Tab-separated table of C-alpha atoms and ligand atoms in Angstrom:
chain	number	residue	atom	x	y	z
A	13	UNK	CA	56.749	-14.156	-7.661
A	14	UNK	CA	53.502	-12.202	-8.088
A	15	UNK	CA	49.832	-13.053	-8.451
A	16	UNK	CA	48.551	-12.872	-12.002
A	17	UNK	CA	44.824	-12.396	-12.502
A	18	UNK	CA	44.330	-13.767	-15.944
A	19	UNK	CA	41.553	-13.441	-18.511
A	20	UNK	CA	39.207	-11.365	-16.407
A	21	UNK	CA	37.258	-8.252	-17.235
A	22	UNK	CA	38.544	-5.250	-15.332
A	23	UNK	CA	35.904	-2.729	-14.308
A	24	UNK	CA	36.852	0.740	-13.147
A	25	UNK	CA	34.808	3.930	-12.907
A	26	UNK	CA	35.747	4.763	-16.494
A	27	UNK	CA	36.400	1.437	-18.335
A	28	UNK	CA	35.431	-2.177	-18.704
A	29	UNK	CA	38.172	-4.081	-20.484
A	30	UNK	CA	39.407	-7.609	-20.844
A	31	UNK	CA	42.945	-7.668	-19.496
A	32	UNK	CA	45.363	-9.387	-17.182
A	33	UNK	CA	46.543	-7.805	-13.986
A	34	UNK	CA	49.722	-8.519	-12.114
A	35	UNK	CA	50.149	-7.915	-8.419
A	36	UNK	CA	53.607	-7.810	-6.917
A	37	UNK	CA	53.881	-7.219	-3.189
A	38	UNK	CA	50.932	-5.153	-2.010
A	39	UNK	CA	50.222	-3.155	-5.149
A	40	UNK	CA	49.224	-3.638	-8.766
A	41	UNK	CA	52.316	-3.599	-10.968
A	42	UNK	CA	51.114	-4.322	-14.511
A	43	UNK	CA	47.783	-4.194	-16.351
A	44	UNK	CA	47.896	-5.442	-19.925
A	45	UNK	CA	47.107	-8.131	-22.502
A	46	UNK	CA	48.698	-11.583	-22.371
A	47	UNK	CA	51.035	-11.031	-19.456
A	48	UNK	CA	53.536	-13.880	-19.291
A	49	UNK	CA	52.461	-16.169	-16.386
A	50	UNK	CA	55.924	-17.650	-15.863
A	51	UNK	CA	57.001	-17.418	-12.189
A	52	UNK	CA	53.643	-16.174	-10.973
A	53	UNK	CA	50.713	-17.686	-9.212
A	54	UNK	CA	47.869	-17.584	-11.685
A	55	UNK	CA	44.249	-16.862	-10.740
A	56	UNK	CA	42.032	-17.891	-13.685
A	57	UNK	CA	39.377	-15.138	-13.929
A	58	UNK	CA	37.683	-16.401	-17.106
A	59	UNK	CA	34.034	-15.239	-17.037
A	60	UNK	CA	34.715	-13.096	-13.920
A	61	UNK	CA	34.915	-9.405	-13.338
A	62	UNK	CA	37.766	-7.717	-11.407
A	63	UNK	CA	36.700	-4.735	-9.431
A	64	UNK	CA	38.371	-2.531	-6.820
A	65	UNK	CA	37.520	-3.519	-3.229
A	66	UNK	CA	34.336	-1.870	-2.083
A	67	UNK	CA	34.559	1.111	0.236
A	68	UNK	CA	31.907	1.956	2.796
A	69	UNK	CA	32.453	5.285	4.475
A	70	UNK	CA	29.644	4.986	7.002
A	71	UNK	CA	29.816	2.259	9.637
A	72	UNK	CA	29.338	2.022	13.400
A	73	UNK	CA	31.296	-0.920	14.735
A	74	UNK	CA	30.992	-1.538	18.466
A	75	UNK	CA	29.163	1.752	19.009
A	76	UNK	CA	27.807	2.434	22.438
A	77	UNK	CA	24.319	3.751	21.582
A	78	UNK	CA	20.703	3.528	22.798
A	79	UNK	CA	21.606	1.828	26.131
A	80	UNK	CA	23.667	-0.891	24.507
A	81	UNK	CA	26.545	-1.458	22.113
A	82	UNK	CA	26.201	-2.285	18.385
A	83	UNK	CA	26.903	-5.960	17.671
A	84	UNK	CA	29.597	-6.124	15.038
A	85	UNK	CA	33.111	-5.169	15.956
A	86	UNK	CA	36.320	-4.755	14.002
A	87	UNK	CA	36.603	-8.524	13.869
A	88	UNK	CA	33.113	-9.788	12.935
A	89	UNK	CA	32.188	-6.655	11.014
A	90	UNK	CA	35.378	-6.847	8.951
A	91	UNK	CA	34.928	-10.496	7.978
A	92	UNK	CA	31.319	-9.813	6.957
A	93	UNK	CA	32.377	-6.783	4.952
A	94	UNK	CA	35.061	-8.736	3.068
A	95	UNK	CA	32.709	-11.611	2.298
A	96	UNK	CA	30.471	-9.027	0.698
A	97	UNK	CA	33.327	-7.446	-1.326
A	98	UNK	CA	34.090	-4.467	0.896
A	99	UNK	CA	37.786	-4.148	1.770
A	100	UNK	CA	37.910	-0.719	3.393
A	101	UNK	CA	35.556	1.355	5.540
A	102	UNK	CA	35.561	4.471	7.647
A	103	UNK	CA	34.074	4.225	11.122
A	104	UNK	CA	32.857	7.060	13.339
A	105	UNK	CA	34.876	7.834	16.430
A	106	UNK	CA	32.722	9.548	19.048
A	107	UNK	CA	34.260	12.255	21.185
A	108	UNK	CA	33.237	11.464	24.812
A	109	UNK	CA	31.383	14.361	26.460
A	110	UNK	CA	33.886	16.266	28.603
A	111	UNK	CA	36.798	14.509	26.920
A	112	UNK	CA	39.008	15.343	23.977
A	113	UNK	CA	38.903	14.256	20.351
A	114	UNK	CA	42.028	12.193	21.039
A	115	UNK	CA	40.317	10.417	23.922
A	116	UNK	CA	37.721	9.176	21.388
A	117	UNK	CA	40.430	8.324	18.868
A	118	UNK	CA	42.387	6.286	21.419
A	119	UNK	CA	39.225	4.345	22.360
A	120	UNK	CA	38.581	3.523	18.674
A	121	UNK	CA	42.211	2.565	18.072
A	122	UNK	CA	41.920	-0.071	20.764
A	123	UNK	CA	38.708	-1.404	19.183
A	124	UNK	CA	40.517	-1.559	15.856
A	125	UNK	CA	43.458	-3.596	17.219
A	126	UNK	CA	41.704	-6.728	15.926
A	127	UNK	CA	41.123	-5.303	12.430
A	128	UNK	CA	40.916	-7.704	9.514
A	129	UNK	CA	40.452	-5.181	6.676
A	130	UNK	CA	41.678	-1.620	6.158
A	131	UNK	CA	39.848	1.135	8.008
A	132	UNK	CA	39.878	4.886	8.568
A	133	UNK	CA	38.251	7.064	11.174
A	134	UNK	CA	35.956	10.098	10.984
A	135	UNK	CA	35.752	12.132	14.223
A	136	UNK	CA	32.327	12.965	15.544
A	137	UNK	CA	32.503	16.163	17.600
A	138	UNK	CA	29.976	16.171	20.452
A	139	UNK	CA	31.379	18.766	22.865
A	140	UNK	CA	33.159	21.706	21.220
A	141	UNK	CA	34.992	23.440	24.016
A	142	UNK	CA	37.677	26.005	22.957
A	143	UNK	CA	40.453	23.485	23.553
A	144	UNK	CA	38.634	20.965	21.403
A	145	UNK	CA	38.374	23.483	18.552
A	146	UNK	CA	42.159	23.953	18.859
A	147	UNK	CA	42.674	20.198	18.694
A	148	UNK	CA	41.012	19.801	15.318
A	149	UNK	CA	43.985	20.707	13.035
A	150	UNK	CA	46.212	18.104	14.703
A	151	UNK	CA	43.929	15.331	13.393
A	152	UNK	CA	45.087	15.962	9.819
A	153	UNK	CA	48.650	14.877	10.710
A	154	UNK	CA	47.143	11.661	12.070
A	155	UNK	CA	45.356	10.890	8.876
A	156	UNK	CA	41.862	11.846	10.105
A	157	UNK	CA	40.570	14.425	7.665
A	158	UNK	CA	36.823	14.308	8.217
A	159	UNK	CA	34.635	15.549	11.073
A	160	UNK	CA	31.045	14.545	11.762
A	161	UNK	CA	28.355	16.516	13.500
A	162	UNK	CA	24.968	15.232	14.520
A	163	UNK	CA	22.155	17.734	14.044
A	164	UNK	CA	19.843	15.152	15.812
A	165	UNK	CA	19.763	12.877	18.917
A	166	UNK	CA	19.108	15.713	21.397
A	167	UNK	CA	20.964	15.268	24.654
A	168	UNK	CA	23.025	12.471	23.213
A	169	UNK	CA	25.154	13.458	20.193
A	170	UNK	CA	23.360	16.611	18.924
A	171	UNK	CA	25.332	19.848	18.520
A	172	UNK	CA	23.946	23.318	18.089
A	173	UNK	CA	24.317	25.538	14.989
A	174	UNK	CA	27.153	27.534	16.515
A	175	UNK	CA	29.184	24.333	16.941
A	176	UNK	CA	28.442	23.290	13.367
A	177	UNK	CA	29.413	26.703	12.036
A	178	UNK	CA	32.655	27.072	14.002
A	179	UNK	CA	33.724	23.546	13.175
A	180	UNK	CA	33.155	24.206	9.498
A	181	UNK	CA	35.260	27.391	9.690
A	182	UNK	CA	38.189	25.536	11.216
A	183	UNK	CA	37.825	22.454	9.017
A	184	UNK	CA	37.796	24.660	5.872
A	185	UNK	CA	41.117	26.252	6.889
A	186	UNK	CA	42.786	22.839	7.239
A	187	UNK	CA	41.511	21.080	4.122
A	188	UNK	CA	39.111	18.885	6.058
A	189	UNK	CA	35.549	17.855	5.166
A	190	UNK	CA	32.533	18.089	7.519
A	191	UNK	CA	29.798	15.427	7.518
A	192	UNK	CA	26.391	15.889	9.005
A	193	UNK	CA	23.537	13.696	10.223
A	194	UNK	CA	20.895	16.140	8.970
A	195	UNK	CA	17.625	16.003	10.907
A	196	UNK	CA	16.256	18.832	13.096
A	197	UNK	CA	16.690	17.176	16.481
A	198	UNK	CA	14.803	19.910	18.358
A	199	UNK	CA	11.641	19.338	16.299
A	200	UNK	CA	11.980	15.559	16.675
A	201	UNK	CA	12.421	16.050	20.458
A	202	UNK	CA	9.134	17.970	20.488
A	203	UNK	CA	7.215	15.463	18.406
A	204	UNK	CA	8.317	12.317	20.195
A	205	UNK	CA	6.855	12.950	23.688
A	206	UNK	CA	3.653	14.124	22.069
A	207	UNK	CA	3.280	10.917	20.128
A	208	UNK	CA	4.070	8.780	23.137
A	209	UNK	CA	1.527	10.704	25.219
A	210	UNK	CA	-1.086	9.943	22.567
A	211	UNK	CA	-0.300	6.229	22.944
A	212	UNK	CA	1.623	6.099	19.677
A	213	UNK	CA	4.418	3.874	20.923
A	214	UNK	CA	4.895	1.337	18.111
A	215	UNK	CA	7.874	1.067	15.750
A	216	UNK	CA	5.843	2.766	12.971
A	217	UNK	CA	5.417	5.827	15.197
A	218	UNK	CA	9.170	6.407	15.076
A	219	UNK	CA	8.596	7.278	11.443
A	220	UNK	CA	5.978	9.950	12.441
A	221	UNK	CA	8.488	11.476	14.864
A	222	UNK	CA	11.004	12.169	12.085
A	223	UNK	CA	9.146	13.536	9.059
A	224	UNK	CA	11.028	14.272	5.826
A	225	UNK	CA	10.652	18.036	6.367
A	226	UNK	CA	13.034	17.960	9.312
A	227	UNK	CA	15.602	16.143	7.179
A	228	UNK	CA	15.164	18.636	4.320
A	229	UNK	CA	15.394	21.605	6.686
A	230	UNK	CA	18.558	20.392	8.404
A	231	UNK	CA	20.192	19.517	5.084
A	232	UNK	CA	19.431	22.974	3.796
A	233	UNK	CA	20.772	24.609	6.980
A	234	UNK	CA	24.053	22.753	6.835
A	235	UNK	CA	24.312	23.490	3.098
A	236	UNK	CA	23.915	27.217	3.713
A	237	UNK	CA	26.744	27.065	6.299
A	238	UNK	CA	28.885	25.173	3.832
A	239	UNK	CA	28.326	28.041	1.362
A	240	UNK	CA	29.182	30.686	4.000
A	241	UNK	CA	32.374	28.946	5.263
A	242	UNK	CA	33.501	27.335	2.049
A	243	UNK	CA	33.834	24.092	3.936
A	244	UNK	CA	33.149	20.936	1.873
A	245	UNK	CA	30.038	19.278	3.292
A	246	UNK	CA	28.979	15.629	2.997
A	247	UNK	CA	25.444	14.794	4.044
A	248	UNK	CA	25.196	11.238	5.367
A	249	UNK	CA	22.266	8.841	4.947
A	250	UNK	CA	20.114	11.013	2.705
A	251	UNK	CA	16.625	9.410	2.534
A	252	UNK	CA	14.112	11.676	0.809
A	253	UNK	CA	13.168	14.209	-1.830
A	254	UNK	CA	13.422	17.407	0.320
A	255	UNK	CA	16.997	16.483	1.355
A	256	UNK	CA	18.018	15.640	-2.196
A	257	UNK	CA	16.526	18.908	-3.412
A	258	UNK	CA	18.407	20.885	-0.750
A	259	UNK	CA	21.699	19.279	-1.962
A	260	UNK	CA	20.801	19.927	-5.590
A	261	UNK	CA	20.008	23.594	-4.891
A	262	UNK	CA	23.332	23.969	-3.059
A	263	UNK	CA	25.338	22.350	-5.823
A	264	UNK	CA	23.584	24.448	-8.448
A	265	UNK	CA	24.633	27.557	-6.475
A	266	UNK	CA	28.276	26.345	-6.413
A	267	UNK	CA	28.268	25.292	-2.773
A	268	UNK	CA	30.688	22.370	-2.119
A	269	UNK	CA	28.024	19.948	-0.897
A	270	UNK	CA	27.965	16.239	-1.523
A	271	UNK	CA	25.989	13.324	-0.078
A	272	UNK	CA	25.320	9.676	0.199
A	273	UNK	CA	22.370	7.405	0.682
A	274	UNK	CA	22.465	3.951	2.207
A	275	UNK	CA	21.309	0.584	0.719
A	276	UNK	CA	18.197	0.262	2.926
A	277	UNK	CA	16.755	3.585	1.772
A	278	UNK	CA	16.401	2.239	-1.822
A	279	UNK	CA	14.353	-0.804	-0.802
A	280	UNK	CA	12.502	-0.621	2.501
A	281	UNK	CA	9.329	1.366	3.165
A	282	UNK	CA	7.859	2.693	6.375
A	283	UNK	CA	4.419	1.326	5.458
A	284	UNK	CA	5.496	-2.283	4.841
A	285	UNK	CA	8.531	-2.694	7.122
A	286	UNK	CA	7.982	-0.310	10.087
A	287	UNK	CA	4.275	-1.119	9.898
A	288	UNK	CA	4.841	-4.885	10.069
A	289	UNK	CA	2.718	-6.740	12.624
A	290	UNK	CA	3.620	-6.765	16.292
A	291	UNK	CA	7.118	-5.553	17.175
A	292	UNK	CA	8.657	-6.777	13.860
A	293	UNK	CA	9.026	-3.192	12.606
A	294	UNK	CA	11.749	-2.574	15.233
A	295	UNK	CA	14.167	-4.464	12.990
A	296	UNK	CA	13.988	-1.605	10.514
A	297	UNK	CA	14.259	1.340	12.877
A	298	UNK	CA	17.014	3.695	11.935
A	299	UNK	CA	17.308	7.497	11.807
A	300	UNK	CA	16.406	9.120	9.536
A	301	UNK	CA	13.687	6.490	8.914
A	302	UNK	CA	13.075	4.422	5.805
A	303	UNK	CA	10.461	6.242	3.676
A	304	UNK	CA	8.358	5.594	0.597
A	305	UNK	CA	8.610	4.109	-2.894
A	306	UNK	CA	8.532	7.668	-4.254
A	307	UNK	CA	11.679	8.472	-2.271
A	308	UNK	CA	13.319	5.247	-3.560
A	309	UNK	CA	12.851	6.564	-7.097
A	310	UNK	CA	14.258	9.964	-6.144
A	311	UNK	CA	17.373	8.328	-4.648
A	312	UNK	CA	18.020	6.114	-7.700
A	313	UNK	CA	17.847	9.168	-9.862
A	314	UNK	CA	20.141	11.113	-7.467
A	315	UNK	CA	22.892	8.512	-7.619
A	316	UNK	CA	22.557	8.240	-11.398
A	317	UNK	CA	22.769	11.979	-12.054
A	318	UNK	CA	25.543	12.673	-9.535
A	319	UNK	CA	23.473	14.608	-7.002
A	320	UNK	CA	24.594	11.958	-4.498
A	321	UNK	CA	28.011	10.400	-4.881
A	322	UNK	CA	28.125	7.245	-2.721
A	323	UNK	CA	26.011	4.417	-1.324
A	324	UNK	CA	27.137	3.359	2.176
A	325	UNK	CA	25.442	1.178	4.769
A	326	UNK	CA	25.312	3.044	8.079
A	327	UNK	CA	25.863	-0.476	9.394
A	328	UNK	CA	24.866	-0.321	13.082
A	329	UNK	CA	23.317	-3.598	14.099
A	330	UNK	CA	21.532	-4.707	17.242
A	331	UNK	CA	19.993	-8.030	18.121
A	332	UNK	CA	16.269	-8.195	17.475
A	333	UNK	CA	16.032	-10.480	20.474
A	334	UNK	CA	18.921	-9.528	22.701
A	335	UNK	CA	19.415	-9.159	26.498
A	336	UNK	CA	20.255	-12.799	27.167
A	337	UNK	CA	22.702	-13.923	29.791
A	338	UNK	CA	24.256	-11.684	32.493
A	339	UNK	CA	24.276	-8.647	30.217
A	340	UNK	CA	24.050	-6.163	33.063
A	341	UNK	CA	27.465	-7.369	34.257
A	342	UNK	CA	28.806	-7.092	30.729
A	343	UNK	CA	27.514	-3.570	30.244
A	344	UNK	CA	29.043	-2.484	33.515
A	345	UNK	CA	32.401	-3.884	32.535
A	346	UNK	CA	32.064	-2.443	29.059
A	347	UNK	CA	31.203	1.052	30.246
A	348	UNK	CA	34.083	0.913	32.720
A	349	UNK	CA	36.342	0.188	29.762
A	350	UNK	CA	37.235	-3.282	31.053
A	351	UNK	CA	36.131	-4.885	27.861
A	352	UNK	CA	35.373	-8.573	27.673
A	353	UNK	CA	34.136	-10.450	24.606
A	354	UNK	CA	30.823	-11.272	26.234
A	355	UNK	CA	29.144	-13.114	23.413
A	356	UNK	CA	32.295	-15.005	22.530
A	357	UNK	CA	32.331	-16.475	26.060
A	358	UNK	CA	29.017	-18.197	25.450
A	359	UNK	CA	27.129	-17.996	22.149
A	360	UNK	CA	23.793	-18.030	23.913
A	361	UNK	CA	24.631	-14.705	25.599
A	362	UNK	CA	23.436	-11.534	23.881
A	363	UNK	CA	23.887	-7.891	24.772
A	364	UNK	CA	20.598	-5.903	24.776
A	365	UNK	CA	19.048	-5.047	21.412
A	366	UNK	CA	15.833	-3.871	19.836
A	367	UNK	CA	13.666	-5.417	22.640
A	368	UNK	CA	14.729	-2.424	24.809
A	369	UNK	CA	12.025	-0.432	23.015
A	370	UNK	CA	9.046	-2.724	23.447
A	371	UNK	CA	6.173	-0.334	24.333
A	372	UNK	CA	8.233	2.783	23.557
A	373	UNK	CA	9.671	3.373	20.087
A	374	UNK	CA	12.032	6.065	21.396
A	375	UNK	CA	13.922	3.364	23.316
A	376	UNK	CA	14.556	1.081	20.301
A	377	UNK	CA	18.263	1.199	19.457
A	378	UNK	CA	18.562	2.907	16.075
A	379	UNK	CA	20.304	1.088	13.222
A	380	UNK	CA	20.384	-2.107	11.201
A	381	UNK	CA	22.804	-4.610	9.598
A	382	UNK	CA	23.891	-4.270	5.964
A	383	UNK	CA	27.664	-4.174	5.689
A	384	UNK	CA	27.875	-7.589	4.011
A	385	UNK	CA	25.057	-7.229	1.421
A	386	UNK	CA	25.656	-3.693	0.063
A	387	UNK	CA	27.595	-4.638	-3.043
A	388	UNK	CA	25.425	-7.597	-3.963
A	389	UNK	CA	22.080	-5.804	-3.419
A	390	UNK	CA	23.190	-2.725	-5.377
A	391	UNK	CA	24.632	-4.832	-8.170
A	392	UNK	CA	21.395	-6.842	-8.456
A	393	UNK	CA	19.043	-3.805	-8.415
A	394	UNK	CA	21.424	-1.411	-10.009
A	395	UNK	CA	23.403	-3.218	-12.676
A	396	UNK	CA	21.302	-6.302	-13.342
A	397	UNK	CA	18.097	-4.204	-13.450
A	398	UNK	CA	19.678	-1.807	-15.897
A	399	UNK	CA	19.691	1.261	-13.634
A	400	UNK	CA	23.513	1.528	-13.343
A	401	UNK	CA	26.297	0.573	-15.726
A	402	UNK	CA	29.021	-1.620	-14.132
A	403	UNK	CA	31.363	1.430	-14.319
A	404	UNK	CA	28.860	3.633	-12.516
A	405	UNK	CA	28.520	0.912	-9.877
A	406	UNK	CA	32.294	0.963	-9.309
A	407	UNK	CA	32.295	4.741	-9.204
A	408	UNK	CA	29.582	4.862	-6.493
A	409	UNK	CA	30.750	1.920	-4.392
A	410	UNK	CA	34.534	2.267	-4.646
A	411	UNK	CA	36.001	5.273	-6.469
A	412	UNK	CA	34.011	8.284	-5.334
A	413	UNK	CA	34.290	7.478	-1.614
A	414	UNK	CA	38.014	7.058	-2.027
A	415	UNK	CA	38.302	10.435	-3.795
A	416	UNK	CA	36.025	12.408	-1.440
A	417	UNK	CA	37.731	11.106	1.672
A	418	UNK	CA	41.367	11.400	0.610
A	419	UNK	CA	42.268	7.776	-0.175
A	420	UNK	CA	42.524	7.946	-3.955
A	421	UNK	CA	44.301	6.530	-5.977
A	422	UNK	CA	45.786	4.190	-3.366
A	423	UNK	CA	42.290	2.914	-2.788
A	424	UNK	CA	39.155	2.892	-4.938
A	425	UNK	CA	40.545	1.927	-8.338
A	426	UNK	CA	42.518	-0.699	-10.202
A	427	UNK	CA	45.568	1.061	-11.593
A	428	UNK	CA	49.319	0.537	-11.580
A	429	UNK	CA	50.601	1.530	-8.121
A	430	UNK	CA	47.210	1.222	-6.388
A	431	UNK	CA	46.796	-1.043	-3.412
A	432	UNK	CA	45.873	-4.506	-4.699
A	433	UNK	CA	42.430	-4.518	-3.054
A	434	UNK	CA	40.668	-6.682	-5.582
A	435	UNK	CA	37.307	-8.337	-5.810
A	436	UNK	CA	36.924	-11.287	-8.189
A	437	UNK	CA	33.202	-11.044	-8.975
A	438	UNK	CA	31.199	-13.849	-10.467
A	439	UNK	CA	28.354	-12.114	-12.365
A	440	UNK	CA	26.509	-15.443	-12.811
A	441	UNK	CA	26.477	-16.654	-9.227
A	442	UNK	CA	22.851	-16.803	-8.147
A	443	UNK	CA	21.942	-16.984	-4.460
A	444	UNK	CA	19.385	-15.925	-1.921
A	445	UNK	CA	20.377	-13.602	0.901
A	446	UNK	CA	19.565	-14.986	4.310
A	447	UNK	CA	20.417	-14.651	7.997
A	448	UNK	CA	21.356	-18.359	7.794
A	449	UNK	CA	24.368	-17.534	5.593
A	450	UNK	CA	25.411	-14.080	6.731
A	451	UNK	CA	28.697	-13.482	8.493
A	452	UNK	CA	27.391	-10.503	10.427
A	453	UNK	CA	26.698	-10.875	14.185
A	454	UNK	CA	22.940	-10.643	13.838
A	455	UNK	CA	19.701	-12.594	14.279
A	456	UNK	CA	18.071	-11.029	11.219
A	457	UNK	CA	18.907	-9.336	7.956
A	458	UNK	CA	16.728	-6.788	6.201
A	459	UNK	CA	17.045	-8.374	2.730
A	460	UNK	CA	15.903	-11.872	3.830
A	461	UNK	CA	14.883	-13.924	0.823
A	462	UNK	CA	16.170	-11.453	-1.823
A	463	UNK	CA	17.527	-13.298	-4.832
A	464	UNK	CA	20.697	-11.819	-6.239
A	465	UNK	CA	22.894	-12.738	-9.184
A	466	UNK	CA	26.521	-11.672	-8.737
A	467	UNK	CA	28.833	-12.339	-5.789
A	468	UNK	CA	32.450	-11.894	-4.777
A	469	UNK	CA	34.147	-15.245	-5.020
A	470	UNK	CA	37.683	-14.152	-4.094
A	471	UNK	CA	38.645	-11.026	-2.231
A	472	UNK	CA	42.184	-9.606	-1.827
A	473	UNK	CA	43.531	-6.817	0.312
A	474	UNK	CA	46.983	-5.399	-0.562
A	475	UNK	CA	47.678	-8.588	-2.523
A	476	UNK	CA	46.702	-10.895	0.323
A	477	UNK	CA	43.749	-13.238	-0.171
A	478	UNK	CA	41.112	-12.754	2.480
A	479	UNK	CA	38.198	-14.687	1.035
A	480	UNK	CA	38.138	-17.788	-1.194
A	481	UNK	CA	34.582	-19.013	-1.641
A	482	UNK	CA	33.303	-19.618	1.846
A	483	UNK	CA	36.823	-19.796	3.321
A	484	UNK	CA	38.119	-16.957	5.570
A	485	UNK	CA	41.878	-16.474	5.237
A	486	UNK	CA	42.439	-13.157	7.025
A	487	UNK	CA	43.684	-12.651	10.495
A	488	UNK	CA	43.268	-10.205	13.422
A	489	UNK	CA	45.646	-7.306	13.008
A	490	UNK	CA	45.843	-7.847	9.221
A	491	UNK	CA	43.787	-4.715	8.586
A	492	UNK	CA	45.704	-1.422	8.462
A	493	UNK	CA	44.742	2.134	9.393
A	494	UNK	CA	44.277	4.264	6.253
A	495	UNK	CA	46.110	7.584	6.734
A	496	UNK	CA	44.009	9.911	4.600
A	497	UNK	CA	45.075	13.165	2.932
A	498	UNK	CA	43.408	16.556	3.300
A	499	UNK	CA	42.199	18.876	0.488
A	500	UNK	CA	40.407	16.027	-1.252
A	501	UNK	CA	38.332	17.002	-4.354
A	502	UNK	CA	34.745	18.086	-4.200
A	503	UNK	CA	32.920	15.876	-6.742
B	17	URP	O1	19.860	4.774	12.971
B	17	URP	C1	20.994	5.030	12.741
B	17	URP	N1	21.305	5.670	11.644
B	17	URP	N2	21.946	4.582	13.579
B	17	URP	C2	23.324	4.849	13.579
B	17	URP	C3	23.669	6.230	14.023
B	17	URP	C4	23.421	7.225	12.947
B	17	URP	O2	22.593	8.108	13.079
B	17	URP	O3	24.102	7.181	11.935
B	18	ZN	ZN1	23.117	9.350	11.556
B	19	ZN	ZN1	25.474	6.377	11.021
């Protein structure tokens, strides 16, 4: 017996057609008209759209960062993702300084033991010793085909240009892709103490410490190295015109450079959100920072014309008001690797969050929630507002990330033989986004009060129903590691 999705409209990156779809086992077995329902469980999809499960290639679940650990883990983050229509993501493993890439990978594998949806790993190189360079090719056999380098966060994650260049050379040889956080961390590290010394310590001043020029410069520098090494480059969280232009110049010159932006960069502005009264702006601190309405327009154009290929979230959320309960004990245990589910012990407990940076913007943990809302917000402001066709929406949110990161056609599309990761989308469902209804572990969302029309009403992963309305049907360990293939296409 299979599951027959009847009378829906199937949306892929290329088509939008009324058809039935049969799932047998974990994959799609037939797509066609009037499939005989006999012997199958029928899901009536009249008036609904069927889309591939969303893919988000930029998340930070349970990331130790900024003196604390990001809130959502592979349990809470996964449920929130699926309620929002995302069924697969790629998280960033961080190589511990002095340790190996596999040390980082093993740590993240433990975190992922509770997975509820499918996931992959990128590996962030922080300490490129000769033995680490030699370790890179072995990642491919383990299904990890992408490396990440931070050009910012000096003395934390930042690497120098030699590291970036050498990593690209090795990655290119082994069919891997290199991703960069492109901001000139040395310039930022010069500006920040100067601002603080001038008494500029508020959330808005974080924006002044990371001007768009340093993003454009770093994007250009990485693009030049991509051209020299032939290594495919993917620039994460692009926020502004100089960075988009650097990518466009590279692409026009035949350099294999691609990029993404993240939902928040299409909606939030430094003036309104970082400049909100009091400490409120801390909610919106991320790096690179949110920018201006002009940059929003540039980003919409860039995803429409293919200069950028994906919209991710960079989900990395911290409490706005954290640090409640015996968190010092918890941090000590966490850092010692003796992990306890601190907030699960007592819901009034909270690990530290944004309040760490009261009086000093440089100490505000960087990042914000968004994993759950990505598909709904981009549908509302992309498709409903006429900026994106439904097919382009699927291309950006599902298909392109699967192609670029070696998961296609198993993931990212609805076709015979593909994993049955299916979102039943109600295009008429109106609701208001709110922290009151989110499934993320957070005390705020950045789209509070936004009205959206269109919502996932049922979500399936490999043929198994995870979400039915407000009901969660998944289980810990139900999510599987996605073994990705090298030599993925450059789009
Ligand atoms: O502010 C951000 N973006 N936090 C997460 C880490 C990163 O840079 O992606
Ligand atoms: Zn980053
Ligand atoms: Zn990130």
